[in-house]
mmCIF file of C-alpha atoms in Angstrom:
data_model
loop_
_atom_site.group_PDB
_atom_site.id
_atom_site.type_symbol
_atom_site.label_atom_id
_atom_site.label_comp_id
_atom_site.label_asym_id
_atom_site.label_seq_id
_atom_site.Cartn_x
_atom_site.Cartn_y
_atom_site.Cartn_z
ATOM 1 C CA MET A 1 131.736 -116.677 -147.430
ATOM 2 C CA PHE A 2 135.499 -116.534 -148.044
ATOM 3 C CA PRO A 3 137.148 -113.567 -149.764
ATOM 4 C CA GLY A 4 139.501 -113.752 -152.714
ATOM 5 C CA ILE A 5 139.932 -116.026 -155.729
ATOM 6 C CA PRO A 6 138.477 -119.482 -154.911
ATOM 7 C CA HIS A 7 141.156 -121.744 -156.421
ATOM 8 C CA LEU A 8 143.971 -119.713 -154.805
ATOM 9 C CA LEU A 9 142.255 -119.911 -151.444
ATOM 10 C CA GLU A 10 141.699 -123.653 -151.825
ATOM 11 C CA SER A 11 145.388 -124.211 -152.611
ATOM 12 C CA ASN A 12 146.257 -122.792 -149.173
ATOM 13 C CA PHE A 13 143.879 -125.025 -147.229
ATOM 14 C CA SER A 14 146.388 -127.899 -147.259
ATOM 15 C CA LYS A 15 148.864 -125.699 -145.394
ATOM 16 C CA LEU A 16 146.351 -125.293 -142.556
ATOM 17 C CA GLU A 17 145.205 -128.913 -142.502
ATOM 18 C CA HIS A 18 147.271 -129.799 -139.431
ATOM 19 C CA LEU A 19 145.368 -127.183 -137.385
ATOM 20 C CA PHE A 20 142.082 -129.031 -137.839
ATOM 21 C CA GLU A 21 143.251 -132.650 -137.618
ATOM 22 C CA SER A 22 141.906 -134.788 -134.799
ATOM 23 C CA PRO A 23 143.143 -138.398 -134.483
ATOM 24 C CA ASP A 24 140.013 -139.333 -132.530
ATOM 25 C CA VAL A 25 137.559 -138.253 -135.244
ATOM 26 C CA HIS A 26 137.000 -140.022 -138.542
ATOM 27 C CA PHE A 27 134.517 -138.952 -141.184
ATOM 28 C CA TYR A 28 132.896 -141.303 -143.666
ATOM 29 C CA THR A 29 131.986 -139.739 -146.992
ATOM 30 C CA ARG A 30 130.062 -140.704 -150.095
ATOM 31 C CA GLU A 31 129.783 -138.637 -153.271
ATOM 32 C CA VAL A 32 127.178 -138.787 -156.032
ATOM 33 C CA TYR A 33 127.762 -137.066 -159.363
ATOM 34 C CA ILE A 34 124.598 -135.984 -161.168
ATOM 35 C CA THR A 35 124.044 -134.761 -164.726
ATOM 36 C CA ASP A 36 120.831 -132.855 -163.867
ATOM 37 C CA ASP A 37 120.995 -129.295 -162.555
ATOM 38 C CA GLU A 38 120.630 -128.563 -158.845
ATOM 39 C CA MET A 39 117.017 -127.396 -159.050
ATOM 40 C CA SER A 40 115.996 -130.672 -160.682
ATOM 41 C CA VAL A 41 117.326 -132.775 -157.795
ATOM 42 C CA ALA A 42 116.675 -130.373 -154.905
ATOM 43 C CA THR A 43 113.473 -132.146 -153.815
ATOM 44 C CA ARG A 44 115.174 -135.530 -153.696
ATOM 45 C CA LEU A 45 118.136 -134.165 -151.775
ATOM 46 C CA ALA A 46 115.764 -132.502 -149.322
ATOM 47 C CA GLU A 47 113.969 -135.820 -148.798
ATOM 48 C CA VAL A 48 117.245 -137.569 -147.989
ATOM 49 C CA ASN A 49 118.233 -134.739 -145.670
ATOM 50 C CA LYS A 50 114.909 -134.911 -143.828
ATOM 51 C CA LYS A 51 115.287 -138.641 -143.235
ATOM 52 C CA PHE A 52 118.948 -138.645 -142.172
ATOM 53 C CA LYS A 53 119.545 -135.104 -140.883
ATOM 54 C CA ASP A 54 120.338 -136.258 -137.332
ATOM 55 C CA LYS A 55 123.315 -138.362 -138.434
ATOM 56 C CA VAL A 56 124.331 -137.344 -141.963
ATOM 57 C CA VAL A 57 125.411 -133.971 -143.308
ATOM 58 C CA ILE A 58 124.354 -133.529 -146.934
ATOM 59 C CA GLY A 59 125.957 -131.062 -149.318
ATOM 60 C CA SER A 60 125.078 -130.026 -152.864
ATOM 61 C CA TYR A 61 127.663 -128.361 -155.085
ATOM 62 C CA PRO A 62 126.834 -127.159 -158.615
ATOM 63 C CA LYS A 63 129.635 -127.431 -161.158
ATOM 64 C CA LEU A 64 129.107 -125.213 -164.163
ATOM 65 C CA ASP A 65 132.374 -125.905 -165.991
ATOM 66 C CA ASN A 66 132.429 -129.711 -165.880
ATOM 67 C CA SER A 67 131.502 -131.690 -168.988
ATOM 68 C CA TYR A 68 130.622 -134.854 -167.023
ATOM 69 C CA TYR A 69 128.254 -133.688 -164.296
ATOM 70 C CA GLN A 70 126.382 -130.611 -163.067
ATOM 71 C CA VAL A 71 125.985 -131.368 -159.362
ATOM 72 C CA LYS A 72 128.108 -133.163 -156.801
ATOM 73 C CA ALA A 73 126.119 -134.360 -153.784
ATOM 74 C CA THR A 74 128.074 -135.312 -150.665
ATOM 75 C CA LEU A 75 127.011 -137.340 -147.635
ATOM 76 C CA GLN A 76 129.186 -137.251 -144.530
ATOM 77 C CA SER A 77 129.022 -138.657 -141.019
ATOM 78 C CA GLU A 78 131.183 -139.911 -138.194
ATOM 79 C CA GLU A 79 129.401 -143.265 -138.582
ATOM 80 C CA GLU A 80 129.714 -145.429 -141.672
ATOM 81 C CA GLU A 81 126.330 -147.148 -141.712
ATOM 82 C CA PRO A 82 124.164 -143.986 -141.791
ATOM 83 C CA VAL A 83 126.215 -142.697 -144.719
ATOM 84 C CA GLU A 84 125.738 -145.950 -146.616
ATOM 85 C CA GLU A 85 122.003 -145.945 -145.877
ATOM 86 C CA ALA A 86 121.626 -142.354 -147.036
ATOM 87 C CA TYR A 87 123.708 -143.118 -150.128
ATOM 88 C CA ARG A 88 121.523 -146.077 -151.085
ATOM 89 C CA HIS A 89 118.375 -144.054 -150.448
ATOM 90 C CA LEU A 90 119.563 -141.187 -152.638
ATOM 91 C CA LEU A 91 120.438 -143.578 -155.455
ATOM 92 C CA SER A 92 116.980 -145.111 -155.221
ATOM 93 C CA LEU A 93 115.385 -141.663 -155.640
ATOM 94 C CA LEU A 94 117.455 -140.564 -158.630
ATOM 95 C CA PRO A 95 116.845 -141.809 -162.188
ATOM 96 C CA PRO A 96 119.773 -144.106 -163.103
ATOM 97 C CA GLU A 97 120.508 -142.137 -166.261
ATOM 98 C CA VAL A 98 121.428 -138.961 -164.327
ATOM 99 C CA ILE A 99 124.017 -140.693 -162.119
ATOM 100 C CA VAL A 100 127.591 -140.522 -163.411
ATOM 101 C CA LYS A 101 130.373 -142.905 -162.406
ATOM 102 C CA TYR A 102 132.834 -140.064 -162.131
ATOM 103 C CA GLU A 103 136.378 -140.521 -160.826
ATOM 104 C CA PRO A 104 137.650 -137.172 -159.449
ATOM 105 C CA CYS A 105 141.224 -138.465 -159.021
ATOM 106 C CA PRO A 106 141.730 -140.906 -161.910
ATOM 107 C CA ALA A 107 145.474 -141.302 -161.424
ATOM 108 C CA GLU A 108 145.139 -142.253 -157.762
ATOM 109 C CA HIS A 109 143.153 -145.432 -158.407
ATOM 110 C CA ALA A 110 144.220 -146.079 -161.998
ATOM 111 C CA ALA A 111 145.517 -149.632 -161.532
ATOM 112 C CA SER A 112 142.510 -151.003 -159.655
ATOM 113 C CA ARG A 113 139.948 -149.310 -161.911
ATOM 114 C CA VAL A 114 141.623 -150.186 -165.217
ATOM 115 C CA TYR A 115 142.369 -153.804 -164.328
ATOM 116 C CA GLU A 116 138.808 -154.220 -163.080
ATOM 117 C CA LEU A 117 137.557 -152.847 -166.395
ATOM 118 C CA ALA A 118 139.932 -155.154 -168.276
ATOM 119 C CA GLU A 119 138.162 -158.172 -166.797
ATOM 120 C CA GLN A 120 134.896 -156.921 -168.294
ATOM 121 C CA CYS A 121 136.143 -155.557 -171.629
ATOM 122 C CA PRO A 122 138.273 -157.756 -173.949
ATOM 123 C CA LEU A 123 139.616 -154.750 -175.861
ATOM 124 C CA VAL A 124 140.945 -153.134 -172.688
ATOM 125 C CA LYS A 125 142.426 -156.445 -171.586
ATOM 126 C CA HIS A 126 144.206 -156.827 -174.933
ATOM 127 C CA ALA A 127 145.551 -153.264 -174.699
ATOM 128 C CA ILE A 128 146.865 -153.898 -171.188
ATOM 129 C CA THR A 129 148.518 -157.123 -172.346
ATOM 130 C CA VAL A 130 150.354 -155.269 -175.137
ATOM 131 C CA ILE A 131 151.411 -152.506 -172.718
ATOM 132 C CA GLU A 132 152.676 -155.003 -170.130
ATOM 133 C CA ASP A 133 154.709 -156.772 -172.822
ATOM 134 C CA CYS A 134 156.231 -153.421 -173.781
ATOM 135 C CA LEU A 135 157.065 -152.544 -170.172
ATOM 136 C CA ASN A 136 158.658 -155.960 -169.630
ATOM 137 C CA ARG A 137 160.655 -155.691 -172.852
ATOM 138 C CA TYR A 138 162.042 -152.165 -172.451
ATOM 139 C CA LYS A 139 163.478 -150.135 -169.618
ATOM 140 C CA LEU A 140 161.620 -146.906 -168.828
ATOM 141 C CA SER A 141 164.638 -144.972 -170.092
ATOM 142 C CA GLU A 142 164.278 -146.773 -173.441
ATOM 143 C CA MET A 143 160.674 -145.752 -174.135
ATOM 144 C CA CYS A 144 158.349 -142.780 -174.015
ATOM 145 C CA ILE A 145 154.741 -141.856 -174.777
ATOM 146 C CA SER A 146 153.854 -139.567 -177.660
ATOM 147 C CA PHE A 147 151.369 -137.116 -176.143
ATOM 148 C CA ASN A 148 149.641 -134.159 -177.791
ATOM 149 C CA GLY A 149 146.688 -133.824 -175.411
ATOM 150 C CA GLY A 150 144.169 -135.611 -177.646
ATOM 151 C CA LYS A 151 141.682 -138.164 -176.345
ATOM 152 C CA ASP A 152 143.402 -141.168 -177.967
ATOM 153 C CA CYS A 153 146.833 -140.527 -176.479
ATOM 154 C CA THR A 154 145.253 -139.503 -173.165
ATOM 155 C CA MET A 155 143.596 -142.911 -173.010
ATOM 156 C CA LEU A 156 146.925 -144.577 -173.784
ATOM 157 C CA LEU A 157 148.666 -142.465 -171.148
ATOM 158 C CA HIS A 158 146.170 -143.582 -168.508
ATOM 159 C CA LEU A 159 146.442 -147.259 -169.475
ATOM 160 C CA ILE A 160 150.251 -147.173 -169.342
ATOM 161 C CA TYR A 161 150.177 -145.411 -165.984
ATOM 162 C CA ALA A 162 147.794 -148.069 -164.637
ATOM 163 C CA ALA A 163 150.114 -150.835 -165.827
ATOM 164 C CA LEU A 164 153.090 -149.102 -164.208
ATOM 165 C CA GLN A 165 151.188 -148.864 -160.930
ATOM 166 C CA LYS A 166 150.388 -152.564 -161.128
ATOM 167 C CA LEU A 167 153.796 -153.864 -162.225
ATOM 168 C CA TYR A 168 156.137 -151.355 -160.565
ATOM 169 C CA PRO A 169 154.320 -149.680 -157.650
ATOM 170 C CA ASP A 170 157.604 -148.692 -155.982
ATOM 171 C CA ARG A 171 159.354 -147.321 -159.067
ATOM 172 C CA THR A 172 161.371 -144.120 -158.761
ATOM 173 C CA GLU A 173 162.258 -143.716 -162.437
ATOM 174 C CA SER A 174 159.987 -141.458 -164.470
ATOM 175 C CA LEU A 175 158.624 -142.225 -167.929
ATOM 176 C CA GLN A 176 158.908 -139.508 -170.566
ATOM 177 C CA LEU A 177 156.087 -137.811 -172.450
ATOM 178 C CA LEU A 178 157.035 -136.576 -175.921
ATOM 179 C CA TYR A 179 155.056 -133.516 -176.972
ATOM 180 C CA ILE A 180 155.571 -132.700 -180.662
ATOM 181 C CA ARG A 181 154.699 -129.026 -180.724
ATOM 182 C CA CYS A 182 153.048 -127.461 -183.762
ATOM 183 C CA ASP A 183 153.665 -123.864 -184.854
ATOM 184 C CA LEU A 184 150.463 -122.389 -183.357
ATOM 185 C CA PRO A 185 149.260 -124.566 -180.466
ATOM 186 C CA PHE A 186 146.118 -123.766 -178.496
ATOM 187 C CA PRO A 187 147.028 -122.455 -174.997
ATOM 188 C CA GLU A 188 144.295 -124.629 -173.433
ATOM 189 C CA VAL A 189 145.770 -127.765 -175.009
ATOM 190 C CA GLU A 190 149.274 -126.918 -173.836
ATOM 191 C CA LEU A 191 147.960 -126.276 -170.343
ATOM 192 C CA PHE A 192 146.281 -129.691 -170.355
ATOM 193 C CA ILE A 193 149.505 -131.347 -171.562
ATOM 194 C CA HIS A 194 151.552 -129.814 -168.741
ATOM 195 C CA GLU A 195 148.854 -130.604 -166.170
ATOM 196 C CA SER A 196 148.725 -134.221 -167.365
ATOM 197 C CA ALA A 197 152.495 -134.604 -167.052
ATOM 198 C CA ASP A 198 152.310 -133.300 -163.485
ATOM 199 C CA ARG A 199 149.240 -135.388 -162.625
ATOM 200 C CA TYR A 200 150.872 -138.658 -163.657
ATOM 201 C CA GLY A 201 154.378 -137.751 -162.577
ATOM 202 C CA PHE A 202 155.955 -138.051 -166.041
ATOM 203 C CA HIS A 203 158.784 -135.983 -167.493
ATOM 204 C CA LEU A 204 157.634 -133.804 -170.400
ATOM 205 C CA VAL A 205 159.884 -133.410 -173.449
ATOM 206 C CA CYS A 206 158.826 -130.778 -176.021
ATOM 207 C CA LEU A 207 160.166 -130.964 -179.584
ATOM 208 C CA PRO A 208 159.103 -128.875 -182.601
ATOM 209 C CA GLY A 209 158.251 -130.084 -186.093
ATOM 210 C CA ARG A 210 156.429 -133.011 -187.675
ATOM 211 C CA ILE A 211 156.300 -136.541 -186.335
ATOM 212 C CA LYS A 212 159.142 -138.124 -188.351
ATOM 213 C CA GLU A 213 161.503 -135.186 -187.854
ATOM 214 C CA SER A 214 160.777 -134.992 -184.127
ATOM 215 C CA LEU A 215 161.296 -138.718 -183.632
ATOM 216 C CA SER A 216 164.618 -138.505 -185.465
ATOM 217 C CA LEU A 217 165.651 -135.584 -183.259
ATOM 218 C CA LEU A 218 164.637 -137.502 -180.143
ATOM 219 C CA LYS A 219 166.755 -140.464 -181.242
ATOM 220 C CA GLN A 220 169.732 -138.171 -181.751
ATOM 221 C CA GLN A 221 169.312 -136.615 -178.309
ATOM 222 C CA GLU A 222 168.616 -139.919 -176.562
ATOM 223 C CA PRO A 223 170.301 -142.791 -178.462
ATOM 224 C CA GLU A 224 169.070 -145.342 -175.918
ATOM 225 C CA MET A 225 165.446 -144.682 -176.914
ATOM 226 C CA LYS A 226 163.954 -147.802 -178.515
ATOM 227 C CA ALA A 227 160.141 -147.558 -178.286
ATOM 228 C CA ILE A 228 157.518 -144.827 -178.674
ATOM 229 C CA ALA A 229 153.974 -145.529 -177.513
ATOM 230 C CA MET A 230 151.474 -143.742 -179.746
ATOM 231 C CA GLY A 231 147.709 -143.786 -179.254
ATOM 232 C CA THR A 232 145.296 -143.663 -182.165
ATOM 233 C CA ARG A 233 141.907 -145.091 -183.000
ATOM 234 C CA ARG A 234 141.760 -148.141 -185.222
ATOM 235 C CA THR A 235 139.266 -146.319 -187.458
ATOM 236 C CA ASP A 236 141.438 -143.209 -187.885
ATOM 237 C CA PRO A 237 142.126 -142.964 -191.652
ATOM 238 C CA HIS A 238 145.362 -141.073 -191.008
ATOM 239 C CA ALA A 239 146.765 -143.455 -188.394
ATOM 240 C CA GLY A 240 149.680 -144.732 -190.436
ATOM 241 C CA ARG A 241 150.215 -141.874 -192.865
ATOM 242 C CA HIS A 242 153.086 -140.210 -191.026
ATOM 243 C CA LEU A 243 154.947 -143.340 -189.928
#
């Protein structure tokens, strides 16, 4: 049991990481994200632990504030094969509908995951093709992403980031995010906007007002700006009203 506020304590662990590193030891880890609560899967986890306890360390971590899963199960060992065996066994015990394909660090593997999905989904492939054409046509200093924290523009942000990873993995120039700020924004939304800019390594530009006025102001401040990427659903009845 550690004292203090958990997330503040966790933020300091990285500073102590070098004290626990050992070049001769490597751990193999698998994670399973489950939508059921911990009590519902405890018996199955115990069965896996009983079978592999000599070689695999199993952990169970409830997550009460996550909208995707309720429990994260971890399997860890210094040997790869026992971890994979325990992982397959756990999956065989759990109902498929309670297992979530959750990506804890979406930005880290964005290119591989998105381009893999594009091969399976024509709509994603078409979106990536349009984004690649845009990135080939304009310099990063000539374009930006309109981002207000909504799900549509968040999806667009992730797709553009994946394309940047694929096309320009060694880029040093940062793409801009344009946040058009309303008069009374929700603090949670603004926090998410700033966190997203940091997560993807984009420069956040905040401008007040409505869409047309803010875009005009952006053009005045940055005359080289030529393209604004805006995400909206095809079925949104208000998609073209302000443009």
